[in-house]
């Protein structure tokens, strides 16, 4: 009887073993953010975005860029399709930007509100 233990499986075990051993150490330093802190950070980010019209700038700019590229590539119909694709991309980019802004504000708020001595 012959046991076959593939090289791919051995390589995967050797590559993943150090990662799996250090995973608990990485999450040990993570801090919990309360729901109140999250809502406060989200409200502050939304207020900042409304003041500076960031969502409109992001979506409008990507829509204009998509329309320009689509217009150069395919005329009027291409401009319409490119504008729609650019606007969709802008919505996704804006959502990612807002999420990162909220997380950044949460980190600042946690360090400001709590003392770690």
mmCIF file of N, CA and C in Angstrom:
data_model
loop_
_atom_site.group_PDB
_atom_site.id
_atom_site.type_symbol
_atom_site.label_atom_id
_atom_site.label_comp_id
_atom_site.label_asym_id
_atom_site.label_seq_id
_atom_site.Cartn_x
_atom_site.Cartn_y
_atom_site.Cartn_z
ATOM 1 N N UNK A 1 0.834 -1.163 0.000
ATOM 2 C CA UNK A 1 0.000 0.000 0.000
ATOM 3 C C UNK A 1 0.891 1.243 0.000
ATOM 4 N N UNK A 2 0.569 2.154 -0.882
ATOM 5 C CA UNK A 2 1.408 3.329 -1.045
ATOM 6 C C UNK A 2 0.607 4.583 -0.683
ATOM 7 N N UNK A 3 1.179 5.431 0.173
ATOM 8 C CA UNK A 3 0.523 6.673 0.562
ATOM 9 C C UNK A 3 1.031 7.792 -0.323
ATOM 10 N N UNK A 4 0.100 8.534 -0.874
ATOM 11 C CA UNK A 4 0.464 9.665 -1.720
ATOM 12 C C UNK A 4 0.067 10.938 -0.980
ATOM 13 N N UNK A 5 1.050 11.738 -0.688
ATOM 14 C CA UNK A 5 0.830 13.020 -0.017
ATOM 15 C C UNK A 5 1.426 14.061 -0.939
ATOM 16 N N UNK A 6 0.601 14.725 -1.735
ATOM 17 C CA UNK A 6 1.068 15.594 -2.808
ATOM 18 C C UNK A 6 1.962 16.729 -2.355
ATOM 19 N N UNK A 7 2.837 17.105 -3.261
ATOM 20 C CA UNK A 7 3.760 18.210 -2.990
ATOM 21 C C UNK A 7 3.033 19.532 -2.787
ATOM 22 N N UNK A 8 1.914 19.693 -3.476
ATOM 23 C CA UNK A 8 1.141 20.931 -3.312
ATOM 24 C C UNK A 8 0.602 21.053 -1.888
ATOM 25 N N UNK A 9 0.164 19.949 -1.340
ATOM 26 C CA UNK A 9 -0.368 19.959 0.023
ATOM 27 C C UNK A 9 0.742 20.253 1.028
ATOM 28 N N UNK A 10 1.908 19.662 0.810
ATOM 29 C CA UNK A 10 3.048 19.910 1.704
ATOM 30 C C UNK A 10 3.462 21.376 1.641
ATOM 31 N N UNK A 11 3.532 21.917 0.418
ATOM 32 C CA UNK A 11 3.920 23.322 0.247
ATOM 33 C C UNK A 11 2.898 24.254 0.915
ATOM 34 N N UNK A 12 1.628 23.922 0.769
ATOM 35 C CA UNK A 12 0.588 24.757 1.371
ATOM 36 C C UNK A 12 0.689 24.746 2.890
ATOM 37 N N UNK A 13 0.947 23.587 3.465
ATOM 38 C CA UNK A 13 1.075 23.489 4.921
ATOM 39 C C UNK A 13 2.285 24.271 5.406
ATOM 40 N N UNK A 14 3.389 24.163 4.684
ATOM 41 C CA UNK A 14 4.596 24.883 5.086
ATOM 42 C C UNK A 14 4.444 26.393 4.955
ATOM 43 N N UNK A 15 3.676 26.838 3.963
ATOM 44 C CA UNK A 15 3.488 28.274 3.788
ATOM 45 C C UNK A 15 2.460 28.851 4.760
ATOM 46 N N UNK A 16 1.432 28.082 5.074
ATOM 47 C CA UNK A 16 0.364 28.605 5.926
ATOM 48 C C UNK A 16 0.613 28.436 7.418
ATOM 49 N N UNK A 17 1.477 27.545 7.808
ATOM 50 C CA UNK A 17 1.711 27.296 9.233
ATOM 51 C C UNK A 17 2.157 28.553 9.990
ATOM 52 N N UNK A 18 3.157 29.308 9.502
ATOM 53 C CA UNK A 18 3.552 30.519 10.251
ATOM 54 C C UNK A 18 2.447 31.566 10.308
ATOM 55 N N UNK A 19 1.652 31.666 9.254
ATOM 56 C CA UNK A 19 0.573 32.653 9.229
ATOM 57 C C UNK A 19 -0.498 32.290 10.257
ATOM 58 N N UNK A 20 -0.851 31.028 10.310
ATOM 59 C CA UNK A 20 -1.881 30.599 11.251
ATOM 60 C C UNK A 20 -1.419 30.699 12.701
ATOM 61 N N UNK A 21 -0.125 30.591 12.932
ATOM 62 C CA UNK A 21 0.383 30.704 14.297
ATOM 63 C C UNK A 21 0.390 32.141 14.788
ATOM 64 N N UNK A 22 0.590 33.104 13.890
ATOM 65 C CA UNK A 22 0.658 34.503 14.310
ATOM 66 C C UNK A 22 -0.696 35.197 14.262
ATOM 67 N N UNK A 23 -1.729 34.589 13.711
ATOM 68 C CA UNK A 23 -3.039 35.233 13.606
ATOM 69 C C UNK A 23 -3.603 35.653 14.965
ATOM 70 N N UNK A 24 -3.549 34.823 16.010
ATOM 71 C CA UNK A 24 -4.093 35.280 17.300
ATOM 72 C C UNK A 24 -3.335 36.474 17.879
ATOM 73 N N UNK A 25 -2.055 36.608 17.562
ATOM 74 C CA UNK A 25 -1.286 37.736 18.082
ATOM 75 C C UNK A 25 -1.713 39.039 17.441
ATOM 76 N N UNK A 26 -2.096 38.994 16.163
ATOM 77 C CA UNK A 26 -2.494 40.209 15.470
ATOM 78 C C UNK A 26 -3.805 40.760 16.001
ATOM 79 N N UNK A 27 -4.744 39.891 16.313
ATOM 80 C CA UNK A 27 -6.046 40.364 16.766
ATOM 81 C C UNK A 27 -6.056 40.716 18.247
ATOM 82 N N UNK A 28 -5.002 40.367 18.974
ATOM 83 C CA UNK A 28 -4.981 40.642 20.408
ATOM 84 C C UNK A 28 -4.935 42.136 20.698
ATOM 85 N N UNK A 29 -4.292 42.929 19.825
ATOM 86 C CA UNK A 29 -4.170 44.352 20.063
ATOM 87 C C UNK A 29 -5.321 45.161 19.504
ATOM 88 N N UNK A 30 -6.270 44.525 18.822
ATOM 89 C CA UNK A 30 -7.391 45.246 18.234
ATOM 90 C C UNK A 30 -8.301 45.780 19.329
ATOM 91 N N UNK A 31 -8.791 46.989 19.116
ATOM 92 C CA UNK A 31 -9.648 47.604 20.104
ATOM 93 C C UNK A 31 -11.086 47.583 19.628
ATOM 94 N N UNK A 32 -11.986 47.398 20.548
ATOM 95 C CA UNK A 32 -13.400 47.381 20.216
ATOM 96 C C UNK A 32 -13.928 48.811 20.212
ATOM 97 N N UNK A 33 -14.710 49.120 19.188
ATOM 98 C CA UNK A 33 -15.337 50.427 19.095
ATOM 99 C C UNK A 33 -16.810 50.235 19.413
ATOM 100 N N UNK A 34 -17.316 51.042 20.320
ATOM 101 C CA UNK A 34 -18.713 50.903 20.698
ATOM 102 C C UNK A 34 -19.610 51.431 19.583
ATOM 103 N N UNK A 35 -20.861 51.067 19.645
ATOM 104 C CA UNK A 35 -21.812 51.516 18.635
ATOM 105 C C UNK A 35 -21.966 53.033 18.675
ATOM 106 N N UNK A 36 -21.905 53.585 19.879
ATOM 107 C CA UNK A 36 -22.023 55.049 20.023
ATOM 108 C C UNK A 36 -20.848 55.762 19.352
ATOM 109 N N UNK A 37 -19.638 55.237 19.551
ATOM 110 C CA UNK A 37 -18.459 55.833 18.923
ATOM 111 C C UNK A 37 -18.536 55.730 17.401
ATOM 112 N N UNK A 38 -19.039 54.590 16.922
ATOM 113 C CA UNK A 38 -19.170 54.402 15.473
ATOM 114 C C UNK A 38 -20.180 55.384 14.888
ATOM 115 N N UNK A 39 -21.321 55.538 15.548
ATOM 116 C CA UNK A 39 -22.346 56.459 15.054
ATOM 117 C C UNK A 39 -21.855 57.898 15.078
ATOM 118 N N UNK A 40 -21.099 58.254 16.116
ATOM 119 C CA UNK A 40 -20.559 59.607 16.201
ATOM 120 C C UNK A 40 -19.555 59.867 15.065
ATOM 121 N N UNK A 41 -18.688 58.890 14.796
ATOM 122 C CA UNK A 41 -17.710 59.035 13.727
ATOM 123 C C UNK A 41 -18.397 59.097 12.368
ATOM 124 N N UNK A 42 -19.433 58.301 12.196
ATOM 125 C CA UNK A 42 -20.172 58.291 10.932
ATOM 126 C C UNK A 42 -20.879 59.629 10.712
ATOM 127 N N UNK A 43 -21.470 60.180 11.759
ATOM 128 C CA UNK A 43 -22.154 61.472 11.653
ATOM 129 C C UNK A 43 -21.161 62.587 11.334
ATOM 130 N N UNK A 44 -19.991 62.544 11.959
ATOM 131 C CA UNK A 44 -18.981 63.563 11.690
ATOM 132 C C UNK A 44 -18.489 63.475 10.248
ATOM 133 N N UNK A 45 -18.308 62.249 9.752
ATOM 134 C CA UNK A 45 -17.864 62.073 8.369
ATOM 135 C C UNK A 45 -18.933 62.560 7.391
ATOM 136 N N UNK A 46 -20.191 62.249 7.649
ATOM 137 C CA UNK A 46 -21.282 62.696 6.777
ATOM 138 C C UNK A 46 -21.395 64.220 6.768
ATOM 139 N N UNK A 47 -21.236 64.844 7.935
ATOM 140 C CA UNK A 47 -21.316 66.305 8.005
ATOM 141 C C UNK A 47 -20.179 66.943 7.211
ATOM 142 N N UNK A 48 -18.994 66.376 7.322
ATOM 143 C CA UNK A 48 -17.849 66.905 6.582
ATOM 144 C C UNK A 48 -18.073 66.759 5.076
ATOM 145 N N UNK A 49 -18.588 65.621 4.662
ATOM 146 C CA UNK A 49 -18.827 65.382 3.241
ATOM 147 C C UNK A 49 -19.891 66.314 2.681
ATOM 148 N N UNK A 50 -20.940 66.584 3.463
ATOM 149 C CA UNK A 50 -21.988 67.489 2.992
ATOM 150 C C UNK A 50 -21.456 68.907 2.845
ATOM 151 N N UNK A 51 -20.619 69.333 3.794
ATOM 152 C CA UNK A 51 -20.053 70.679 3.739
ATOM 153 C C UNK A 51 -19.198 70.880 2.494
ATOM 154 N N UNK A 52 -18.449 69.857 2.139
ATOM 155 C CA UNK A 52 -17.503 69.979 1.029
ATOM 156 C C UNK A 52 -17.997 69.343 -0.269
ATOM 157 N N UNK A 53 -19.218 68.824 -0.284
ATOM 158 C CA UNK A 53 -19.826 68.212 -1.471
ATOM 159 C C UNK A 53 -18.942 67.107 -2.050
ATOM 160 N N UNK A 54 -18.369 66.301 -1.188
ATOM 161 C CA UNK A 54 -17.422 65.287 -1.635
ATOM 162 C C UNK A 54 -18.073 64.202 -2.486
ATOM 163 N N UNK A 55 -19.273 63.776 -2.138
ATOM 164 C CA UNK A 55 -19.937 62.730 -2.910
ATOM 165 C C UNK A 55 -20.213 63.215 -4.328
ATOM 166 N N UNK A 56 -20.710 64.429 -4.457
ATOM 167 C CA UNK A 56 -21.000 64.968 -5.785
ATOM 168 C C UNK A 56 -19.726 65.123 -6.608
ATOM 169 N N UNK A 57 -18.655 65.550 -5.966
ATOM 170 C CA UNK A 57 -17.384 65.690 -6.680
ATOM 171 C C UNK A 57 -16.862 64.355 -7.174
ATOM 172 N N UNK A 58 -16.941 63.346 -6.300
ATOM 173 C CA UNK A 58 -16.414 62.032 -6.663
ATOM 174 C C UNK A 58 -17.232 61.405 -7.776
ATOM 175 N N UNK A 59 -18.544 61.352 -7.613
ATOM 176 C CA UNK A 59 -19.399 60.716 -8.614
ATOM 177 C C UNK A 59 -19.394 61.522 -9.911
ATOM 178 N N UNK A 60 -19.490 62.832 -9.807
ATOM 179 C CA UNK A 60 -19.490 63.676 -11.008
ATOM 180 C C UNK A 60 -18.187 63.610 -11.774
ATOM 181 N N UNK A 61 -17.087 63.615 -11.045
ATOM 182 C CA UNK A 61 -15.776 63.549 -11.708
ATOM 183 C C UNK A 61 -15.546 62.233 -12.426
ATOM 184 N N UNK A 62 -15.918 61.141 -11.804
ATOM 185 C CA UNK A 62 -15.725 59.845 -12.457
ATOM 186 C C UNK A 62 -16.701 59.676 -13.618
ATOM 187 N N UNK A 63 -17.906 60.220 -13.491
ATOM 188 C CA UNK A 63 -18.862 60.154 -14.601
ATOM 189 C C UNK A 63 -18.357 60.968 -15.792
ATOM 190 N N UNK A 64 -17.812 62.151 -15.528
ATOM 191 C CA UNK A 64 -17.273 62.977 -16.609
ATOM 192 C C UNK A 64 -16.072 62.299 -17.274
ATOM 193 N N UNK A 65 -15.218 61.701 -16.465
ATOM 194 C CA UNK A 65 -14.066 60.983 -17.036
ATOM 195 C C UNK A 65 -14.498 59.798 -17.871
ATOM 196 N N UNK A 66 -15.489 59.044 -17.380
ATOM 197 C CA UNK A 66 -15.999 57.910 -18.143
ATOM 198 C C UNK A 66 -16.654 58.353 -19.437
ATOM 199 N N UNK A 67 -17.395 59.461 -19.393
ATOM 200 C CA UNK A 67 -18.035 59.983 -20.603
ATOM 201 C C UNK A 67 -16.996 60.454 -21.610
ATOM 202 N N UNK A 68 -15.937 61.057 -21.128
ATOM 203 C CA UNK A 68 -14.878 61.524 -22.020
ATOM 204 C C UNK A 68 -14.197 60.347 -22.722
ATOM 205 N N UNK A 69 -13.836 59.349 -21.952
ATOM 206 C CA UNK A 69 -13.176 58.183 -22.539
ATOM 207 C C UNK A 69 -14.138 57.441 -23.468
ATOM 208 N N UNK A 70 -15.398 57.280 -23.026
ATOM 209 C CA UNK A 70 -16.388 56.611 -23.872
ATOM 210 C C UNK A 70 -16.671 57.388 -25.144
ATOM 211 N N UNK A 71 -16.698 58.710 -25.055
ATOM 212 C CA UNK A 71 -16.923 59.544 -26.237
ATOM 213 C C UNK A 71 -15.792 59.445 -27.232
ATOM 214 N N UNK A 72 -14.568 59.404 -26.744
ATOM 215 C CA UNK A 72 -13.423 59.262 -27.637
ATOM 216 C C UNK A 72 -13.398 57.885 -28.299
ATOM 217 N N UNK A 73 -13.835 56.877 -27.549
ATOM 218 C CA UNK A 73 -13.779 55.514 -28.070
ATOM 219 C C UNK A 73 -14.976 55.166 -28.947
ATOM 220 N N UNK A 74 -16.162 55.670 -28.596
ATOM 221 C CA UNK A 74 -17.344 55.197 -29.317
ATOM 222 C C UNK A 74 -18.362 56.249 -29.675
ATOM 223 N N UNK A 75 -18.015 57.504 -29.684
ATOM 224 C CA UNK A 75 -18.962 58.545 -30.070
ATOM 225 C C UNK A 75 -19.996 58.824 -28.990
ATOM 226 N N UNK A 76 -21.198 59.240 -29.441
ATOM 227 C CA UNK A 76 -22.251 59.635 -28.506
ATOM 228 C C UNK A 76 -22.753 58.501 -27.642
ATOM 229 N N UNK A 77 -22.962 57.344 -28.261
ATOM 230 C CA UNK A 77 -23.435 56.190 -27.500
ATOM 231 C C UNK A 77 -22.372 55.734 -26.501
ATOM 232 N N UNK A 78 -21.109 55.791 -26.904
ATOM 233 C CA UNK A 78 -20.012 55.421 -26.009
ATOM 234 C C UNK A 78 -19.900 56.378 -24.836
ATOM 235 N N UNK A 79 -20.182 57.668 -25.098
ATOM 236 C CA UNK A 79 -20.128 58.658 -24.020
ATOM 237 C C UNK A 79 -21.205 58.376 -22.987
ATOM 238 N N UNK A 80 -22.380 57.989 -23.448
ATOM 239 C CA UNK A 80 -23.472 57.672 -22.537
ATOM 240 C C UNK A 80 -23.132 56.448 -21.682
ATOM 241 N N UNK A 81 -22.636 55.421 -22.334
ATOM 242 C CA UNK A 81 -22.265 54.198 -21.608
ATOM 243 C C UNK A 81 -21.095 54.474 -20.665
ATOM 244 N N UNK A 82 -20.092 55.209 -21.127
ATOM 245 C CA UNK A 82 -18.932 55.538 -20.292
ATOM 246 C C UNK A 82 -19.312 56.388 -19.091
ATOM 247 N N UNK A 83 -20.236 57.325 -19.297
ATOM 248 C CA UNK A 83 -20.695 58.159 -18.188
ATOM 249 C C UNK A 83 -21.405 57.345 -17.125
ATOM 250 N N UNK A 84 -22.221 56.402 -17.566
ATOM 251 C CA UNK A 84 -22.927 55.543 -16.614
ATOM 252 C C UNK A 84 -21.946 54.645 -15.864
ATOM 253 N N UNK A 85 -20.990 54.097 -16.588
ATOM 254 C CA UNK A 85 -19.991 53.238 -15.937
ATOM 255 C C UNK A 85 -19.134 54.053 -14.967
ATOM 256 N N UNK A 86 -18.765 55.264 -15.366
ATOM 257 C CA UNK A 86 -17.982 56.125 -14.491
ATOM 258 C C UNK A 86 -18.738 56.527 -13.238
ATOM 259 N N UNK A 87 -20.037 56.802 -13.385
ATOM 260 C CA UNK A 87 -20.842 57.166 -12.217
ATOM 261 C C UNK A 87 -20.954 55.990 -11.250
ATOM 262 N N UNK A 88 -21.140 54.799 -11.798
ATOM 263 C CA UNK A 88 -21.204 53.604 -10.939
ATOM 264 C C UNK A 88 -19.908 53.380 -10.200
ATOM 265 N N UNK A 89 -18.799 53.565 -10.888
ATOM 266 C CA UNK A 89 -17.488 53.434 -10.259
ATOM 267 C C UNK A 89 -17.300 54.502 -9.183
ATOM 268 N N UNK A 90 -17.792 55.705 -9.461
ATOM 269 C CA UNK A 90 -17.683 56.783 -8.485
ATOM 270 C C UNK A 90 -18.464 56.513 -7.214
ATOM 271 N N UNK A 91 -19.631 55.898 -7.344
ATOM 272 C CA UNK A 91 -20.434 55.557 -6.163
ATOM 273 C C UNK A 91 -19.677 54.562 -5.290
ATOM 274 N N UNK A 92 -19.080 53.545 -5.930
ATOM 275 C CA UNK A 92 -18.315 52.548 -5.175
ATOM 276 C C UNK A 92 -17.100 53.201 -4.514
ATOM 277 N N UNK A 93 -16.383 54.041 -5.263
ATOM 278 C CA UNK A 93 -15.204 54.712 -4.717
ATOM 279 C C UNK A 93 -15.581 55.623 -3.550
ATOM 280 N N UNK A 94 -16.720 56.308 -3.661
ATOM 281 C CA UNK A 94 -17.156 57.190 -2.587
ATOM 282 C C UNK A 94 -17.516 56.403 -1.337
ATOM 283 N N UNK A 95 -18.144 55.258 -1.512
ATOM 284 C CA UNK A 95 -18.498 54.425 -0.363
ATOM 285 C C UNK A 95 -17.240 53.931 0.343
ATOM 286 N N UNK A 96 -16.233 53.531 -0.419
ATOM 287 C CA UNK A 96 -14.967 53.085 0.171
ATOM 288 C C UNK A 96 -14.287 54.245 0.895
ATOM 289 N N UNK A 97 -14.288 55.433 0.280
ATOM 290 C CA UNK A 97 -13.665 56.603 0.896
ATOM 291 C C UNK A 97 -14.348 56.964 2.211
ATOM 292 N N UNK A 98 -15.681 56.912 2.228
ATOM 293 C CA UNK A 98 -16.416 57.220 3.455
ATOM 294 C C UNK A 98 -16.119 56.198 4.550
ATOM 295 N N UNK A 99 -16.069 54.927 4.165
ATOM 296 C CA UNK A 99 -15.793 53.869 5.146
ATOM 297 C C UNK A 99 -14.417 54.080 5.776
ATOM 298 N N UNK A 100 -13.431 54.391 4.952
ATOM 299 C CA UNK A 100 -12.086 54.637 5.481
ATOM 300 C C UNK A 100 -12.058 55.861 6.381
ATOM 301 N N UNK A 101 -12.806 56.897 6.015
ATOM 302 C CA UNK A 101 -12.873 58.092 6.842
ATOM 303 C C UNK A 101 -13.497 57.822 8.201
ATOM 304 N N UNK A 102 -14.540 57.008 8.216
ATOM 305 C CA UNK A 102 -15.200 56.662 9.483
ATOM 306 C C UNK A 102 -14.236 55.867 10.360
ATOM 307 N N UNK A 103 -13.548 54.892 9.778
ATOM 308 C CA UNK A 103 -12.602 54.082 10.556
ATOM 309 C C UNK A 103 -11.475 54.945 11.115
ATOM 310 N N UNK A 104 -11.012 55.903 10.337
ATOM 311 C CA UNK A 104 -9.954 56.807 10.803
ATOM 312 C C UNK A 104 -10.446 57.664 11.962
ATOM 313 N N UNK A 105 -11.671 58.161 11.860
ATOM 314 C CA UNK A 105 -12.241 58.963 12.943
ATOM 315 C C UNK A 105 -12.454 58.118 14.195
ATOM 316 N N UNK A 106 -12.840 56.853 14.012
ATOM 317 C CA UNK A 106 -13.014 55.974 15.168
ATOM 318 C C UNK A 106 -11.691 55.781 15.900
ATOM 319 N N UNK A 107 -10.616 55.565 15.151
ATOM 320 C CA UNK A 107 -9.310 55.394 15.796
ATOM 321 C C UNK A 107 -8.921 56.640 16.563
ATOM 322 N N UNK A 108 -9.126 57.812 15.971
ATOM 323 C CA UNK A 108 -8.796 59.058 16.661
ATOM 324 C C UNK A 108 -9.625 59.226 17.925
ATOM 325 N N UNK A 109 -10.910 58.891 17.830
ATOM 326 C CA UNK A 109 -11.810 59.067 18.962
ATOM 327 C C UNK A 109 -11.473 58.110 20.097
ATOM 328 N N UNK A 110 -11.103 56.893 19.767
ATOM 329 C CA UNK A 110 -10.763 55.908 20.798
ATOM 330 C C UNK A 110 -9.546 56.374 21.569
ATOM 331 N N UNK A 111 -8.529 56.848 20.881
ATOM 332 C CA UNK A 111 -7.321 57.297 21.570
ATOM 333 C C UNK A 111 -7.548 58.581 22.343
ATOM 334 N N UNK A 112 -8.453 59.423 21.882
ATOM 335 C CA UNK A 112 -8.718 60.680 22.562
ATOM 336 C C UNK A 112 -9.553 60.460 23.817
ATOM 337 N N UNK A 113 -10.538 59.554 23.753
ATOM 338 C CA UNK A 113 -11.479 59.374 24.866
ATOM 339 C C UNK A 113 -10.949 58.491 25.984
ATOM 340 N N UNK A 114 -10.078 57.558 25.677
ATOM 341 C CA UNK A 114 -9.633 56.603 26.690
ATOM 342 C C UNK A 114 -8.179 56.841 27.043
ATOM 343 N N UNK A 115 -7.854 56.640 28.305
ATOM 344 C CA UNK A 115 -6.457 56.733 28.702
ATOM 345 C C UNK A 115 -5.892 55.324 28.834
ATOM 346 N N UNK A 116 -4.679 55.119 28.348
ATOM 347 C CA UNK A 116 -4.053 53.790 28.352
ATOM 348 C C UNK A 116 -2.812 53.801 29.227
ATOM 349 N N UNK A 117 -2.995 54.061 30.490
ATOM 350 C CA UNK A 117 -1.843 54.102 31.387
ATOM 351 C C UNK A 117 -1.971 53.095 32.457
#
